[in-house]
JSON list of C-alpha atoms in Angstrom, two decimals:
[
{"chain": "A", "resi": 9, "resn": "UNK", "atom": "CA", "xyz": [105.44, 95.79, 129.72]},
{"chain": "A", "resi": 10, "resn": "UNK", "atom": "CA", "xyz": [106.68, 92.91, 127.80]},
{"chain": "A", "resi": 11, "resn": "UNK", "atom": "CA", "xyz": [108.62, 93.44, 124.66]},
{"chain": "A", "resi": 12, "resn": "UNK", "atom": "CA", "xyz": [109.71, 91.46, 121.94]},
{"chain": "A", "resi": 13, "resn": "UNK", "atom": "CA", "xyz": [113.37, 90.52, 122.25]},
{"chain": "A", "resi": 14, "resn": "UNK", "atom": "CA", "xyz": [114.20, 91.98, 118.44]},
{"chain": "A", "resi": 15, "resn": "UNK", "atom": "CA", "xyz": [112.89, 94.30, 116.04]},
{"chain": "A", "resi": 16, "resn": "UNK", "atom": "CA", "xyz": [109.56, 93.82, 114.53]},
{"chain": "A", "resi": 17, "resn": "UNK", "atom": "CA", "xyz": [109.71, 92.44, 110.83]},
{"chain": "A", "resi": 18, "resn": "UNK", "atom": "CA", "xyz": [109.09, 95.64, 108.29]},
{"chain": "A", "resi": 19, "resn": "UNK", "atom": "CA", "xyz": [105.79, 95.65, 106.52]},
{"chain": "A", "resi": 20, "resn": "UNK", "atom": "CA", "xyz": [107.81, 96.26, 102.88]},
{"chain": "A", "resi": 21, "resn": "UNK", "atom": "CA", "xyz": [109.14, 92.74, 103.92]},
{"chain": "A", "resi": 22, "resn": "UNK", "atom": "CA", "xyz": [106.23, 90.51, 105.09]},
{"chain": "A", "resi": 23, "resn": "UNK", "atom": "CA", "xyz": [104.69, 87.92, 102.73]},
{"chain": "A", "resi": 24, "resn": "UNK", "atom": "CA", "xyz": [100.26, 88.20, 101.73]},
{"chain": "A", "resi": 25, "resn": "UNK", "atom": "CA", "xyz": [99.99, 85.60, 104.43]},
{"chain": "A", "resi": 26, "resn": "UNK", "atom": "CA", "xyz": [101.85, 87.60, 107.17]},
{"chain": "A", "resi": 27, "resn": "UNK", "atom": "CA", "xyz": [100.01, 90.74, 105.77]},
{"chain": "A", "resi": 28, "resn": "UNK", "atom": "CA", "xyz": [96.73, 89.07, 106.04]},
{"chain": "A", "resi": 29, "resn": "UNK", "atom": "CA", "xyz": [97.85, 87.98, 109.88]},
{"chain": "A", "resi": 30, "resn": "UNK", "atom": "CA", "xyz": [99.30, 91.24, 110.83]},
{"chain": "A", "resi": 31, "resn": "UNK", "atom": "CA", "xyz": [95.59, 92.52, 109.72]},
{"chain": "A", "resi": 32, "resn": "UNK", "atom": "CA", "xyz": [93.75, 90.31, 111.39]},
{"chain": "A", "resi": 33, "resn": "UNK", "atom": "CA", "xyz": [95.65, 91.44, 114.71]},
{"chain": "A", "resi": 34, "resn": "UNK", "atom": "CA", "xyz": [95.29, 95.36, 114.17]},
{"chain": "A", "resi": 35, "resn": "UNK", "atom": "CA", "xyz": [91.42, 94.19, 113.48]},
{"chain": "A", "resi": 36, "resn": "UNK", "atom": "CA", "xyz": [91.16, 92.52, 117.29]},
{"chain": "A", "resi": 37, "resn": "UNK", "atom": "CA", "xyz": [92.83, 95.26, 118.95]},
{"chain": "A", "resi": 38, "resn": "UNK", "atom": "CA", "xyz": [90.21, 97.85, 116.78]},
{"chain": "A", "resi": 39, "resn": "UNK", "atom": "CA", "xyz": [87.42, 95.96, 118.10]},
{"chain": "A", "resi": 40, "resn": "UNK", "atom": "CA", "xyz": [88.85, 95.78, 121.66]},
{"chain": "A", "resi": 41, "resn": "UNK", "atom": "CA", "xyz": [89.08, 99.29, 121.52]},
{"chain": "A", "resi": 42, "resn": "UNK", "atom": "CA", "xyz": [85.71, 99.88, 120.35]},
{"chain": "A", "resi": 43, "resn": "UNK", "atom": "CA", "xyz": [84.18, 97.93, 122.70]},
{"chain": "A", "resi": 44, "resn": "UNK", "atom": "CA", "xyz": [85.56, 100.22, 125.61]},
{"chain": "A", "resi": 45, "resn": "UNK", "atom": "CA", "xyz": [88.57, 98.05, 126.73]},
{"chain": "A", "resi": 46, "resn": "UNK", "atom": "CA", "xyz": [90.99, 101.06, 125.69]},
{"chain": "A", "resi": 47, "resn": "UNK", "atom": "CA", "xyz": [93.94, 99.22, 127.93]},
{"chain": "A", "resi": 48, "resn": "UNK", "atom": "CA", "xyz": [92.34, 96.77, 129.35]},
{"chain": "A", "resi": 49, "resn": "UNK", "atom": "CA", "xyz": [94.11, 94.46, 127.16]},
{"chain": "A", "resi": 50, "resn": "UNK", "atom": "CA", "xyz": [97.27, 91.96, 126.93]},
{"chain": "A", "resi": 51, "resn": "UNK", "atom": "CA", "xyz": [98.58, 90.55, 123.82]},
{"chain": "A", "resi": 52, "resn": "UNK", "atom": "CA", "xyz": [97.09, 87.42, 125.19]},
{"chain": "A", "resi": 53, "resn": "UNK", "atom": "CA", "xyz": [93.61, 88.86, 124.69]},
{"chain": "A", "resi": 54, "resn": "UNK", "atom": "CA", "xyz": [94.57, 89.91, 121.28]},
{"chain": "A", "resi": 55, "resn": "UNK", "atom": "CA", "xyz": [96.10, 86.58, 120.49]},
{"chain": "A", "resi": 56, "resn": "UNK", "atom": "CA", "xyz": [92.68, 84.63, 121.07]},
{"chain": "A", "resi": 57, "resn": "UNK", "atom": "CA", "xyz": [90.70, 87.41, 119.46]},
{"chain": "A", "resi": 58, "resn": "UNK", "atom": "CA", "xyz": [92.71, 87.44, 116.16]},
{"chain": "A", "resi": 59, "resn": "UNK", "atom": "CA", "xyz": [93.72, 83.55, 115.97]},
{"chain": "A", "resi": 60, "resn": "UNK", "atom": "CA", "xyz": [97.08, 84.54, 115.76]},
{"chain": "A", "resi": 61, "resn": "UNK", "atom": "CA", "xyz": [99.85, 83.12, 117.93]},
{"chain": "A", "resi": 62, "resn": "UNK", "atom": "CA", "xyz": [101.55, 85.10, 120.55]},
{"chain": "A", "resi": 63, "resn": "UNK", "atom": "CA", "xyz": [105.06, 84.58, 119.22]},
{"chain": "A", "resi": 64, "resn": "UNK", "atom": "CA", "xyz": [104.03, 85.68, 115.90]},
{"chain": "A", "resi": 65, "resn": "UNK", "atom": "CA", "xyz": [102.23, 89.01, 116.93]},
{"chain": "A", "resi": 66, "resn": "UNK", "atom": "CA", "xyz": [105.40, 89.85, 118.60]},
{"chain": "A", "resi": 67, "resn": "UNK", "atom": "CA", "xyz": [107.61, 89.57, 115.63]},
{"chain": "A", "resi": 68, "resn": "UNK", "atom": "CA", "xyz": [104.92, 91.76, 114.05]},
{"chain": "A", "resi": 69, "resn": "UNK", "atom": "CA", "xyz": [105.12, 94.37, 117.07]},
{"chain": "A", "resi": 70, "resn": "UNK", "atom": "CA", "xyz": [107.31, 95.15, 119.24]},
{"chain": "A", "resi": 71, "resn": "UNK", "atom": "CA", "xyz": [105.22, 95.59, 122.07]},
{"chain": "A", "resi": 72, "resn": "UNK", "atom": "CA", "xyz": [101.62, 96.69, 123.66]},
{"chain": "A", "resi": 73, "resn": "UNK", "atom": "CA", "xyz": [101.88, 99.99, 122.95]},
{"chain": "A", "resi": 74, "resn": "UNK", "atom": "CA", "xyz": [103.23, 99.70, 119.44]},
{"chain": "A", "resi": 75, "resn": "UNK", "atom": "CA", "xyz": [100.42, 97.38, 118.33]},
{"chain": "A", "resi": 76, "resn": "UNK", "atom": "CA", "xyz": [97.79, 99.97, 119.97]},
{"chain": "A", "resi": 77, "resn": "UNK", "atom": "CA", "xyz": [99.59, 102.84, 118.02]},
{"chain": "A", "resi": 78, "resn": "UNK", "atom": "CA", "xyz": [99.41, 100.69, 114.73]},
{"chain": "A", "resi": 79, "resn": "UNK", "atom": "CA", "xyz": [95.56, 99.45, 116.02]},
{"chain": "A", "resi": 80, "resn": "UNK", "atom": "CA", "xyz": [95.21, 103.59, 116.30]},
{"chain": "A", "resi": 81, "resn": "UNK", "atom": "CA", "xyz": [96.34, 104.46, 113.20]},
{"chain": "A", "resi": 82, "resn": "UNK", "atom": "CA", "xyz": [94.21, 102.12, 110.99]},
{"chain": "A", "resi": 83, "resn": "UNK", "atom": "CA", "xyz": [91.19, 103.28, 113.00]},
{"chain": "A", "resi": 84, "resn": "UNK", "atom": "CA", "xyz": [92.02, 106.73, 111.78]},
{"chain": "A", "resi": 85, "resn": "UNK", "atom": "CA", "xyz": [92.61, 105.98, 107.87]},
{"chain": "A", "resi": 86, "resn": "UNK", "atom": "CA", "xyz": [89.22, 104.48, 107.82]},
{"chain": "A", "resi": 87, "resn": "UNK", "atom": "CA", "xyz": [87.60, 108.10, 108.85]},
{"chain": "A", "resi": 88, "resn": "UNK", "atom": "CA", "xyz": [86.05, 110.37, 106.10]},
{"chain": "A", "resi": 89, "resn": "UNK", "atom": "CA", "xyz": [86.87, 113.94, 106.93]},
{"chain": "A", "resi": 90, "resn": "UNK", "atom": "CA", "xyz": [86.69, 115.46, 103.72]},
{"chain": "A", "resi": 91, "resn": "UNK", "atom": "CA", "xyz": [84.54, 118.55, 103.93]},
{"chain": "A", "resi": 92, "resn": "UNK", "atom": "CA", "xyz": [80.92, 118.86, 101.92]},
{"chain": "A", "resi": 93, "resn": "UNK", "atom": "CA", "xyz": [79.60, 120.78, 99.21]},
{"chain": "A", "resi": 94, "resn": "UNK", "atom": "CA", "xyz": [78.97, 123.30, 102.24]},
{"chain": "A", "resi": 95, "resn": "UNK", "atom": "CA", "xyz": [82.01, 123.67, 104.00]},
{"chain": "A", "resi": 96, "resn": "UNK", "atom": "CA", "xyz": [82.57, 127.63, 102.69]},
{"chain": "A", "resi": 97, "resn": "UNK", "atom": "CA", "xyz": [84.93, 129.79, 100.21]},
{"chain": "A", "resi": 98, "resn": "UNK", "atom": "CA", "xyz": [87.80, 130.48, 102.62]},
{"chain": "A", "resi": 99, "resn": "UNK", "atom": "CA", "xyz": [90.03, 128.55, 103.75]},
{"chain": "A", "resi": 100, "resn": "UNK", "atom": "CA", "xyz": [89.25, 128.47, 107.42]},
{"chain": "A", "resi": 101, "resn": "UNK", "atom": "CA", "xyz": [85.72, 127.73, 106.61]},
{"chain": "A", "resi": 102, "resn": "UNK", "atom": "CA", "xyz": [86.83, 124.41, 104.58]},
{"chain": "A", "resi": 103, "resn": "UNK", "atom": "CA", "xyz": [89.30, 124.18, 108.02]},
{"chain": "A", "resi": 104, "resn": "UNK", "atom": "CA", "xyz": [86.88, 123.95, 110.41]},
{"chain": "A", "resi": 105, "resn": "UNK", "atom": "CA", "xyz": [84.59, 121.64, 108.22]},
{"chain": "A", "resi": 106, "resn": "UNK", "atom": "CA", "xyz": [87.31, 118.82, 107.85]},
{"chain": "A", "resi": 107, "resn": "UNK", "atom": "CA", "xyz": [88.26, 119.35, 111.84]},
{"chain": "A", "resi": 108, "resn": "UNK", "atom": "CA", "xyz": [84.69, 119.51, 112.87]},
{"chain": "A", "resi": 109, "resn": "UNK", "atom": "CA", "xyz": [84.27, 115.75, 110.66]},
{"chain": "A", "resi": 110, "resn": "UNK", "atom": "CA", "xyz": [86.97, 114.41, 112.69]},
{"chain": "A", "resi": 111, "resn": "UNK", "atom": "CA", "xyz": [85.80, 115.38, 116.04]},
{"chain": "A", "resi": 112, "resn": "UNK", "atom": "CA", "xyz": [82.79, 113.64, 115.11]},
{"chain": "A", "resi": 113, "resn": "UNK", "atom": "CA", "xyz": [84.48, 110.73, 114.64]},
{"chain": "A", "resi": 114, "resn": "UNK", "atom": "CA", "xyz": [85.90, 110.68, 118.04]},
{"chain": "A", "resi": 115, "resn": "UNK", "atom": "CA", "xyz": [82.59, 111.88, 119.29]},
{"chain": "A", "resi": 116, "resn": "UNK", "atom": "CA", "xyz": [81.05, 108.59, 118.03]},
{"chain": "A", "resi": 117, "resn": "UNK", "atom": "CA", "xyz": [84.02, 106.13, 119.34]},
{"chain": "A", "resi": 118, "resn": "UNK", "atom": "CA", "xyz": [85.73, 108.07, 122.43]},
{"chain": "A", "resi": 119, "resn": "UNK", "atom": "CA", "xyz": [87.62, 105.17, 123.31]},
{"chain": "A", "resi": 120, "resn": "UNK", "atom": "CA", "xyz": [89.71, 106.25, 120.18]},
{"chain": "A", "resi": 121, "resn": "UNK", "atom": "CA", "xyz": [90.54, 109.21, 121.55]},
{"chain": "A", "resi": 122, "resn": "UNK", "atom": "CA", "xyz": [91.61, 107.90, 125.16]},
{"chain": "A", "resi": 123, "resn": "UNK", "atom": "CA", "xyz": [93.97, 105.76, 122.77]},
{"chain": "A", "resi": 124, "resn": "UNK", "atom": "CA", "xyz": [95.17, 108.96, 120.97]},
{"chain": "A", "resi": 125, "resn": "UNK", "atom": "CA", "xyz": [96.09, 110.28, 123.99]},
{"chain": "A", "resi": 126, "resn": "UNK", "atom": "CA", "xyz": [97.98, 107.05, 125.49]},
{"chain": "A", "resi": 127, "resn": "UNK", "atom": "CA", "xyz": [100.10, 105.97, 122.21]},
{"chain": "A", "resi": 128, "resn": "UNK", "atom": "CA", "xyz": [100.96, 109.84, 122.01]},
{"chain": "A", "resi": 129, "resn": "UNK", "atom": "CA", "xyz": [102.96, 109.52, 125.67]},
{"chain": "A", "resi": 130, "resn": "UNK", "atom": "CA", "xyz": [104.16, 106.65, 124.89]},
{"chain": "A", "resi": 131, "resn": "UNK", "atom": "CA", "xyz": [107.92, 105.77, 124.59]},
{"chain": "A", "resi": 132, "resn": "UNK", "atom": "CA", "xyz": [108.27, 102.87, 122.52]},
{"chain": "A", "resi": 133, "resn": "UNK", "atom": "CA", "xyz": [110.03, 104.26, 119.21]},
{"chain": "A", "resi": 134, "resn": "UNK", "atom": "CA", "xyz": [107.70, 102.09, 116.92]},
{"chain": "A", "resi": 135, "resn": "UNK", "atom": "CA", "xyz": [104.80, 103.48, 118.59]},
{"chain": "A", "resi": 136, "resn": "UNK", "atom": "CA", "xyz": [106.23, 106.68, 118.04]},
{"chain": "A", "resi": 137, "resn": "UNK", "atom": "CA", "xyz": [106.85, 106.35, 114.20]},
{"chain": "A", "resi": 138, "resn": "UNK", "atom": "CA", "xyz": [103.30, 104.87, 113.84]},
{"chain": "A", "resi": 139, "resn": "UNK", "atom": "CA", "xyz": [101.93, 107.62, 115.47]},
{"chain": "A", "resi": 140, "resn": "UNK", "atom": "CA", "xyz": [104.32, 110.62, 113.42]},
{"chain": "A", "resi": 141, "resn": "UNK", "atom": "CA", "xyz": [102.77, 108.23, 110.65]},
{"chain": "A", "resi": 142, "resn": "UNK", "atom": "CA", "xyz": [99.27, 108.96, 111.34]},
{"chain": "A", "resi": 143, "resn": "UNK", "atom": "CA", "xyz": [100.23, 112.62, 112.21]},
{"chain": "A", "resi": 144, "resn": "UNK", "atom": "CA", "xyz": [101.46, 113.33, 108.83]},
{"chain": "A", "resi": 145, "resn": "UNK", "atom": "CA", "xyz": [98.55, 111.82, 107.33]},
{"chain": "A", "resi": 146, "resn": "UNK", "atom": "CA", "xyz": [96.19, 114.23, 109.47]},
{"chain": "A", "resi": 147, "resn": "UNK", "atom": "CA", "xyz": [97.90, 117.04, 108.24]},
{"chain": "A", "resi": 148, "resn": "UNK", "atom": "CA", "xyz": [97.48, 115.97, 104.71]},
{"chain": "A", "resi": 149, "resn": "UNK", "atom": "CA", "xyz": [93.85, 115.74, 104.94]},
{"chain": "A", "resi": 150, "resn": "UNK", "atom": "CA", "xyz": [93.54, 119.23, 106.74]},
{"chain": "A", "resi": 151, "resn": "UNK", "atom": "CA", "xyz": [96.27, 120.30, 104.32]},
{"chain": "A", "resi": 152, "resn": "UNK", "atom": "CA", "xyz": [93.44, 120.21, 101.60]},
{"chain": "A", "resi": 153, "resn": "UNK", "atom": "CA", "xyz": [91.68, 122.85, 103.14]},
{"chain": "A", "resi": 154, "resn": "UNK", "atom": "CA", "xyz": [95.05, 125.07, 102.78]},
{"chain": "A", "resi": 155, "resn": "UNK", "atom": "CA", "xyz": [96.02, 124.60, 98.81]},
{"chain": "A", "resi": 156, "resn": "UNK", "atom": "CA", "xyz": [96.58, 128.57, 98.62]},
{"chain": "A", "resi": 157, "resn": "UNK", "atom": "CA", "xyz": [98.67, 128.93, 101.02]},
{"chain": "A", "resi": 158, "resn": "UNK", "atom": "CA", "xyz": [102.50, 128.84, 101.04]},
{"chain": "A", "resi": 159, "resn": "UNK", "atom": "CA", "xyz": [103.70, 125.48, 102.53]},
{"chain": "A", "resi": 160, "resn": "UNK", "atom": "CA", "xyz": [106.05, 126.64, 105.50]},
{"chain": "A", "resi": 161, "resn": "UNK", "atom": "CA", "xyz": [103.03, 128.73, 106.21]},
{"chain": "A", "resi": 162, "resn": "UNK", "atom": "CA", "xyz": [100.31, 126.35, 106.27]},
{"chain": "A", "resi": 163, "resn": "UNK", "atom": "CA", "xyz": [102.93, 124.34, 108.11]},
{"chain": "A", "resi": 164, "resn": "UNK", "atom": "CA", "xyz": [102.85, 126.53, 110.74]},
{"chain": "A", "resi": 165, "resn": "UNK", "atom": "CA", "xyz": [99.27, 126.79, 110.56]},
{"chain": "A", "resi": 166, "resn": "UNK", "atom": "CA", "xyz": [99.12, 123.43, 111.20]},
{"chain": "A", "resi": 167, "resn": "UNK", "atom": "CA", "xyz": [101.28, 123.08, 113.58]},
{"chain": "A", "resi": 168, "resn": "UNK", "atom": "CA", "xyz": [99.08, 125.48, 115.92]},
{"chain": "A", "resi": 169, "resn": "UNK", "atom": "CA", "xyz": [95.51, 123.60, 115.27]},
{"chain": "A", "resi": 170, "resn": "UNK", "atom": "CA", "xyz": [97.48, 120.06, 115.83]},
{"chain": "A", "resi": 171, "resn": "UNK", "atom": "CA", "xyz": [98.67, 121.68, 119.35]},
{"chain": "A", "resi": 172, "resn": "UNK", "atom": "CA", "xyz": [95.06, 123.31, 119.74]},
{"chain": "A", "resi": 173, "resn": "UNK", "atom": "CA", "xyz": [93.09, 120.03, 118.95]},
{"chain": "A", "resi": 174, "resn": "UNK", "atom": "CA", "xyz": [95.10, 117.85, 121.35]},
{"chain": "A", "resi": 175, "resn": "UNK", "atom": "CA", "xyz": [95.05, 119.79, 124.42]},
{"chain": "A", "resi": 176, "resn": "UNK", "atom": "CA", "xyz": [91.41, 120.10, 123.56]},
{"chain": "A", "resi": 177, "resn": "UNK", "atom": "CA", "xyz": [90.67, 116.30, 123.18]},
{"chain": "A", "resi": 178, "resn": "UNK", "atom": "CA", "xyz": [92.59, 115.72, 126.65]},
{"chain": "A", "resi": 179, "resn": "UNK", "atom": "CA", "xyz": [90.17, 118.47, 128.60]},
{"chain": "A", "resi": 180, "resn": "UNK", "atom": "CA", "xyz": [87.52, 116.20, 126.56]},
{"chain": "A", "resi": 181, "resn": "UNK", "atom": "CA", "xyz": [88.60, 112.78, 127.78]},
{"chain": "A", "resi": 182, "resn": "UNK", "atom": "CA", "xyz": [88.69, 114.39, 130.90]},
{"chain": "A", "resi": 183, "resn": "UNK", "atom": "CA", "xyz": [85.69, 115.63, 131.56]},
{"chain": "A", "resi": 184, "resn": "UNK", "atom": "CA", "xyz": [87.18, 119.61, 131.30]},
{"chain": "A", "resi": 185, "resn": "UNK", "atom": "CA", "xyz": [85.29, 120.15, 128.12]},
{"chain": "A", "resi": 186, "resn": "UNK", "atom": "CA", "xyz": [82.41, 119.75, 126.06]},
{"chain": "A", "resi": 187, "resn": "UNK", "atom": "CA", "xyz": [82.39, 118.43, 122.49]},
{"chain": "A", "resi": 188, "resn": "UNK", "atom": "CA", "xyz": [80.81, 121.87, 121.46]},
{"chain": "A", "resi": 189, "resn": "UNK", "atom": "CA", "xyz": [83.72, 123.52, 123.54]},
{"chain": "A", "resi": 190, "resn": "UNK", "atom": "CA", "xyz": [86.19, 121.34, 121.72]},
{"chain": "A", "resi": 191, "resn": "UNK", "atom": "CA", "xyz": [84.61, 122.27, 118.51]},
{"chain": "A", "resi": 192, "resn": "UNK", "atom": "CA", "xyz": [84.44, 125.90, 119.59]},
{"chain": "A", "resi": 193, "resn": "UNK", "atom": "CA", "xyz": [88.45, 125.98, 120.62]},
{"chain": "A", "resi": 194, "resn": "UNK", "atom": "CA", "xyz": [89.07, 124.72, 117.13]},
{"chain": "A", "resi": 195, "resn": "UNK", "atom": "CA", "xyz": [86.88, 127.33, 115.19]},
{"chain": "A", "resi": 196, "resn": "UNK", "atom": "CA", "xyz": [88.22, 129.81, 117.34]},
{"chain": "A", "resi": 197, "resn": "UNK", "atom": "CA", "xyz": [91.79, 128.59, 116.39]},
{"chain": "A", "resi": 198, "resn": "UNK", "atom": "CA", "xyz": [91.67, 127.94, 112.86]},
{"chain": "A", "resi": 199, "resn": "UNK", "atom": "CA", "xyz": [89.61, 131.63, 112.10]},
{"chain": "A", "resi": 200, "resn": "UNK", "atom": "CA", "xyz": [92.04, 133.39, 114.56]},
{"chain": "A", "resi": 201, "resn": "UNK", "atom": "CA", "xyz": [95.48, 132.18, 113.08]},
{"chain": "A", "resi": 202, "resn": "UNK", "atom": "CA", "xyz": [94.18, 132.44, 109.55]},
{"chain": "A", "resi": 203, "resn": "UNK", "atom": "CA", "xyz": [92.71, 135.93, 109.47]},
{"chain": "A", "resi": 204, "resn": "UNK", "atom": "CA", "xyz": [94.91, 137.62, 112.32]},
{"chain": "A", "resi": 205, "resn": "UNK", "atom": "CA", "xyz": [93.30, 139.42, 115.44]},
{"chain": "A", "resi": 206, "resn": "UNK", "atom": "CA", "xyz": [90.54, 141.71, 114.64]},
{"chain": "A", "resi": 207, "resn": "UNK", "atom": "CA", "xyz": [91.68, 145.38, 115.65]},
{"chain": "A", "resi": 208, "resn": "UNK", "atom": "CA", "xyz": [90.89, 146.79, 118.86]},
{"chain": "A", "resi": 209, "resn": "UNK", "atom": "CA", "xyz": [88.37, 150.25, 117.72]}
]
């Protein structure tokens, strides 16, 4: 995979009009994505999508896989999965009400979540930080549904439904599970490692 020969320029450092480009390339890969071309892609592709050069998109990215992790990531901020006026009193109720919102949202667009799972594996270090990026993000919004808790504990809590809700997504995109299975492996989850095993009479 082609890579550009130096670092891509930092965000903090890029002028409106190199913002507005950098956009406007995320934007094509989005719709790319949407379309169901998850890697059937090249920066070429993106290049006449976007209007942007292909010199310039590399200065921006450092490579395929960090402008799909970045493309990935903007997808996600746009997602609502604040629970409703229903979600419950507890906190796994509220829990499963934000994670079954973002399942939706993959539901509706499961090219995204073919993407999750390919900028996940991948080894480009940008691709990795904009993916850590999004991760943290994630676990502030389910976070919200954990204010009582301590936070090394809801940490850890965390930690278990982010492991629980990947390996779920990838028997998904594979045709192992059902969305109501993935749903059900995430209720099961969040209820289990927030109220302990139920005794054995």
């Amino acid at each position: 995979m082609a890579r550009a020969t130096a670092p891509p320029q930092a965000v903090a450092t890029m002028t409106a009009a190199q913002l507005e480009r950098r956009q406007r390339v995320i934007d094509a890969v989005v719709e790319l994505v949407a379309s169901g071309r998850v890697d059937d892609w090249g920066m070429k592709d993106v290049a006449e999508r976007s209007g942007v050069a292909l010199g310039t998109i590399y200065r921006y990215f450092s490579s395929k896989d960090h402008l799909a992790a970045a493309a990935l990531r903007a997808w996600a901020t746009t997602l609502d999965a604040r629970p409703g006026a229903s979600a419950g009193d507890t906190p796994a109720d509220r829990l499963v009400a934000i994670l079954r919102q973002a399942v939706r949202a993959y539901q509706r667009q499961p090219a995204f979540a073919r993407l999750l799972m390919m900028t996940a594996t991948s080894t480009d270090p940008f691709a990795s930080e904009c993916y850590a990026e999004m991760g943290a993000s994630v676990y502030t919004t389910l976070g919200t549904a954990l204010d009582g808790l301590d936070p090394d504990e809801r940490r850890r809590v965390l930690d278990v439904i982010g492991a629980v809700w990947y390996q779920a997504l990838i028997e998904w995109v594979n045709d192992r599970k059902t969305i109501g299975q993935v749903h059900e492996a995430l209720e099961s989850a969040a209820r289990l490692v927030l109220a302990g095993p139920t005794p054995t009479p």
